[in-house]
Short mmCIF file of C-alpha atoms in Angstrom, two decimals:
data_model
loop_
_atom_site.label_atom_id
_atom_site.label_comp_id
_atom_site.label_asym_id
_atom_site.label_seq_id
_atom_site.Cartn_x
_atom_site.Cartn_y
_atom_site.Cartn_z
CA LYS K 158 -34.19 16.23 27.51
CA ILE K 159 -31.44 15.01 24.62
CA PRO K 160 -28.55 17.11 24.88
CA GLU K 161 -27.62 18.39 21.50
CA PRO K 162 -24.91 16.82 19.52
CA VAL K 163 -21.32 18.66 20.21
CA VAL K 164 -18.20 18.25 17.94
CA LEU K 165 -14.87 18.90 18.74
CA TYR K 166 -12.10 19.97 16.43
CA SER K 167 -8.79 21.86 16.35
CA GLU K 168 -7.13 23.59 13.08
CA GLN K 169 -3.53 23.51 12.32
CA PHE K 170 -1.71 25.20 9.54
CA THR K 171 1.04 23.31 8.26
CA ASP K 172 2.74 22.30 4.79
CA PHE K 173 1.07 19.16 3.16
CA LEU K 174 1.46 17.35 -0.02
CA PHE K 175 -1.33 15.73 -2.64
CA ILE K 176 -0.23 12.62 -4.49
CA SER K 177 -2.72 10.87 -6.89
CA LEU K 178 -3.00 8.71 -9.93
CA VAL K 179 -4.48 9.57 -13.40
CA GLU K 180 -6.48 6.31 -13.37
CA ASP K 181 -7.27 3.28 -11.58
CA VAL K 182 -4.52 0.54 -11.68
CA PHE K 183 -6.41 -2.27 -10.17
CA LYS K 184 -9.11 -2.04 -12.77
CA THR K 185 -11.63 -3.09 -10.35
CA ASP K 186 -15.42 -2.63 -9.34
CA ALA K 187 -15.15 -0.08 -6.69
CA SER K 188 -19.06 -0.11 -5.81
CA ASP K 189 -18.32 -3.36 -4.50
CA PRO K 190 -17.70 -2.90 -0.49
CA ASN K 191 -15.33 -5.83 -0.29
CA VAL K 192 -13.35 -4.21 -3.45
CA ARG K 193 -13.41 -0.94 -1.52
CA ILE K 194 -11.72 -2.00 1.35
CA ALA K 195 -8.80 -3.74 -0.21
CA LEU K 196 -8.78 -0.70 -2.26
CA ASP K 197 -8.41 1.46 1.29
CA ALA K 198 -5.85 -0.88 2.35
CA ALA K 199 -3.61 -0.48 -0.66
CA TRP K 200 -3.89 3.61 -0.80
CA ILE K 201 -3.37 3.50 3.29
CA SER K 202 -0.23 1.22 2.94
CA PHE K 203 1.14 3.21 0.19
CA ALA K 204 0.58 6.21 2.22
CA GLN K 205 2.71 4.52 4.92
CA LEU K 206 5.57 3.85 2.40
CA ILE K 207 5.74 7.35 1.51
CA ARG K 208 5.91 8.35 5.24
CA TRP K 209 8.55 5.65 5.83
CA GLY K 210 10.53 6.75 2.94
CA ILE K 211 10.49 10.59 3.72
CA THR K 212 11.41 9.71 7.52
CA THR K 213 14.32 7.60 6.74
CA LEU K 214 15.52 9.99 3.74
CA GLU K 215 15.27 12.85 6.06
CA ASP K 216 16.32 11.13 8.93
CA VAL K 217 13.43 12.10 11.47
CA GLU K 218 11.04 10.71 13.72
CA THR K 219 7.63 8.91 12.14
CA SER K 220 5.74 11.16 14.25
CA GLU K 221 6.99 14.33 12.38
CA ILE K 222 5.23 13.37 9.16
CA GLU K 223 1.68 12.32 8.97
CA SER K 224 0.44 10.38 5.83
CA SER K 225 -2.97 8.93 4.82
CA PHE K 226 -5.59 9.07 1.74
CA ILE K 227 -8.84 10.79 1.05
CA TRP K 228 -11.56 10.20 -1.72
CA ARG K 229 -12.01 12.75 -4.20
CA GLU K 230 -14.07 12.43 -7.39
CA SER K 231 -11.25 11.92 -9.29
CA GLY K 232 -10.40 8.95 -7.28
CA ARG K 233 -8.25 8.43 -3.94
CA ALA K 234 -5.31 10.45 -3.20
CA ILE K 235 -2.34 10.46 -0.88
CA VAL K 236 -1.92 13.54 1.63
CA VAL K 237 1.49 13.75 3.27
CA SER K 238 1.67 16.51 5.96
CA ASP K 239 3.76 17.76 8.57
CA THR K 240 3.03 17.62 12.33
CA LEU K 241 4.53 20.66 13.35
CA ASP K 242 2.73 23.90 13.24
CA ASN K 243 3.35 25.84 10.08
CA GLY K 244 5.14 23.03 8.77
CA ALA K 245 8.92 21.82 8.66
CA GLY K 246 9.10 21.85 5.25
CA TYR K 247 9.06 18.33 4.55
CA SER K 248 6.01 17.69 2.98
CA LYS K 249 6.34 20.98 0.72
CA ALA K 250 9.80 20.09 -0.35
CA TYR K 251 8.39 16.75 -2.10
CA GLY K 252 6.14 18.80 -4.27
CA LYS K 253 9.34 19.53 -6.75
CA MET K 254 9.72 16.73 -9.03
CA GLU K 255 13.52 16.59 -8.60
CA ASN K 256 13.05 15.50 -4.69
CA VAL K 257 9.98 13.26 -5.76
CA GLU K 258 12.67 11.45 -8.02
CA LYS K 259 15.20 11.18 -5.20
CA LEU K 260 12.47 10.01 -2.72
CA PHE K 261 11.40 7.28 -5.27
CA LYS K 262 15.01 6.07 -5.65
CA HIS K 263 15.62 5.88 -2.07
CA ILE K 264 12.61 3.80 -1.56
CA GLU K 265 13.29 1.50 -4.53
CA ASN K 266 16.79 0.90 -3.25
CA LYS K 267 16.70 1.13 0.39
CA LEU K 268 13.52 0.34 1.51
CA ILE K 269 11.89 -2.12 -1.14
CA ASN K 270 14.91 -4.10 -2.63
CA ASN K 271 16.90 -4.02 0.85
CA GLN K 272 14.27 -4.26 3.18
CA LEU K 273 10.96 -5.28 2.06
CA LEU K 274 12.25 -8.01 -0.49
CA SER K 275 14.98 -9.24 1.37
CA GLN K 276 14.56 -13.10 1.93
CA HIS K 277 14.24 -13.09 5.63
CA HIS K 278 11.29 -10.22 5.64
CA SER K 279 9.45 -11.64 2.39
CA GLU K 280 9.17 -15.02 4.07
CA ASN K 281 8.33 -13.77 7.43
CA CYS K 282 6.14 -10.57 6.75
CA VAL K 283 2.63 -11.65 5.60
CA SER K 284 0.75 -8.19 5.50
CA SER K 285 2.90 -5.76 7.82
CA CYS K 286 5.28 -5.55 10.67
CA TYR K 287 6.98 -3.15 12.80
CA LYS K 288 10.39 -3.75 10.54
CA CYS K 289 8.31 -1.96 7.49
CA LEU K 290 5.21 -0.25 7.53
CA ARG K 291 3.89 -0.25 11.33
CA ASN K 292 4.77 1.92 13.77
CA TYR K 293 3.20 3.57 17.12
CA GLU K 294 1.56 6.48 15.39
CA ASN K 295 -0.42 4.24 12.69
CA ARG K 296 -1.43 1.54 15.16
CA MET K 297 -5.12 2.20 14.67
CA TYR K 298 -4.79 0.56 11.17
CA HIS K 299 -2.29 -2.03 11.37
CA ASN K 300 -4.74 -4.58 10.34
CA GLN K 301 -4.98 -2.69 6.95
CA LEU K 302 -1.06 -2.49 6.11
CA ASN K 303 0.10 -4.58 3.51
CA TRP K 304 3.66 -4.29 2.01
CA ARG K 305 2.93 -5.95 -1.14
CA LEU K 306 0.20 -3.64 -1.81
CA ALA K 307 2.16 -0.89 -1.28
CA VAL K 308 5.12 -1.76 -3.64
CA ASP K 309 2.31 -2.33 -6.22
CA LEU K 310 1.14 1.18 -5.98
CA PHE K 311 4.67 2.42 -5.87
CA TYR K 312 5.15 1.00 -9.23
CA ALA K 313 2.03 2.22 -10.58
CA PHE K 314 3.46 5.73 -9.70
CA LYS K 315 6.85 5.49 -10.71
CA ASN K 316 6.14 3.62 -13.99
CA ALA K 317 3.12 6.00 -14.98
CA GLY K 318 0.39 3.83 -14.42
CA GLU K 319 1.85 0.57 -14.82
CA SER K 320 -0.66 -2.28 -14.35
CA VAL K 321 -0.57 -4.60 -11.00
CA TYR K 322 -0.98 -7.39 -13.29
CA PRO K 323 0.39 -9.72 -13.65
CA PHE K 324 1.35 -10.75 -10.05
CA LYS K 325 4.87 -9.78 -9.15
CA ASP K 326 7.41 -12.10 -7.83
CA TYR K 327 6.81 -11.21 -3.97
CA TRP K 328 2.88 -12.33 -4.41
CA LYS K 329 3.56 -15.68 -5.54
CA GLU K 330 4.53 -17.05 -2.34
CA ILE K 331 1.41 -15.74 -0.71
CA ILE K 332 -0.36 -17.17 -3.94
CA SER K 333 1.07 -20.56 -3.74
CA GLU K 334 1.48 -21.25 -0.05
CA GLN K 335 -1.72 -19.62 1.65
CA LEU K 336 -4.43 -18.78 -1.26
CA LEU K 337 -3.87 -21.98 -2.83
CA VAL K 338 -4.45 -24.10 0.32
CA GLN K 339 -7.45 -22.16 1.47
CA LEU K 340 -9.05 -22.39 -2.10
CA ASN K 341 -8.60 -26.40 -1.86
CA VAL K 342 -9.85 -26.49 1.60
CA PHE K 343 -13.07 -24.44 0.98
CA THR K 344 -13.91 -25.83 -2.44
CA SER K 345 -12.69 -29.58 -1.63
CA ARG K 346 -11.07 -29.51 -5.12
CA SER K 347 -7.61 -30.11 -5.99
CA TYR K 348 -6.37 -26.85 -7.85
CA LYS K 349 -2.61 -26.73 -8.64
CA LEU K 350 -0.69 -23.55 -9.79
CA ALA K 351 -0.31 -22.82 -13.42
CA GLU K 352 1.62 -20.01 -15.76
CA PHE K 353 0.73 -18.67 -18.88
CA LYS K 354 2.41 -15.55 -20.49
CA ASN K 355 3.46 -14.38 -16.94
CA MET K 356 0.20 -14.86 -15.60
CA THR K 357 -0.70 -17.23 -12.57
CA TYR K 358 -3.70 -19.50 -12.24
CA PHE K 359 -5.31 -22.14 -10.47
CA CYS K 360 -6.38 -25.08 -12.55
CA ASP K 361 -7.93 -28.45 -11.98
CA ASN K 362 -9.51 -31.07 -14.50
CA ASP K 363 -12.31 -28.65 -15.90
CA ARG K 364 -11.80 -25.20 -14.09
CA LEU K 365 -9.49 -22.47 -14.65
CA LEU K 366 -9.25 -19.53 -11.79
CA MET K 367 -7.13 -16.55 -12.21
CA PRO K 368 -6.37 -14.80 -8.56
CA VAL K 369 -6.62 -11.07 -8.58
CA HIS K 370 -6.54 -8.29 -5.65
#
């Protein structure tokens, strides 16, 4: 006899916060499985940047805040919640615009400019590390976390839907030192970097390619 399937779950009543964009800033074909994987990585990375921002601003442990993303008809959205029953008030507090502005200012000044974009970190952290987005609580998706994608989405939110193109300066090292090398190896061609109107391209004698997310 085949046993009936059993699903175990638990309920928790706590505070939570939704964060979403009005439009897709990546302008990609979300029906492509590879694109969906990349978009998921961007949103989960941004969720962890928000979590990092709240926990450092409030001076609490990362275990006291959870953050992830969900799919809705209107697109993806970040969900931030307190881990304590009935909530500790952190997520609820950032539903107020003045606190959101304070949080984004903290993330930009303390986390992005002072840490993520520091020379030591940007040169040594390709995707994520324990000095930025990684922690024990999010260990199940360390392979998806990318601080550059998180920063892209951060500025899309901060600047009201700002496009992620052209690539920001923090991407150029990855493009020039890694993507260009791999492109030349796999294609057996001799592409070189070129820029036009702040856009980065790969070019050789008869082809011009533009890297995208």
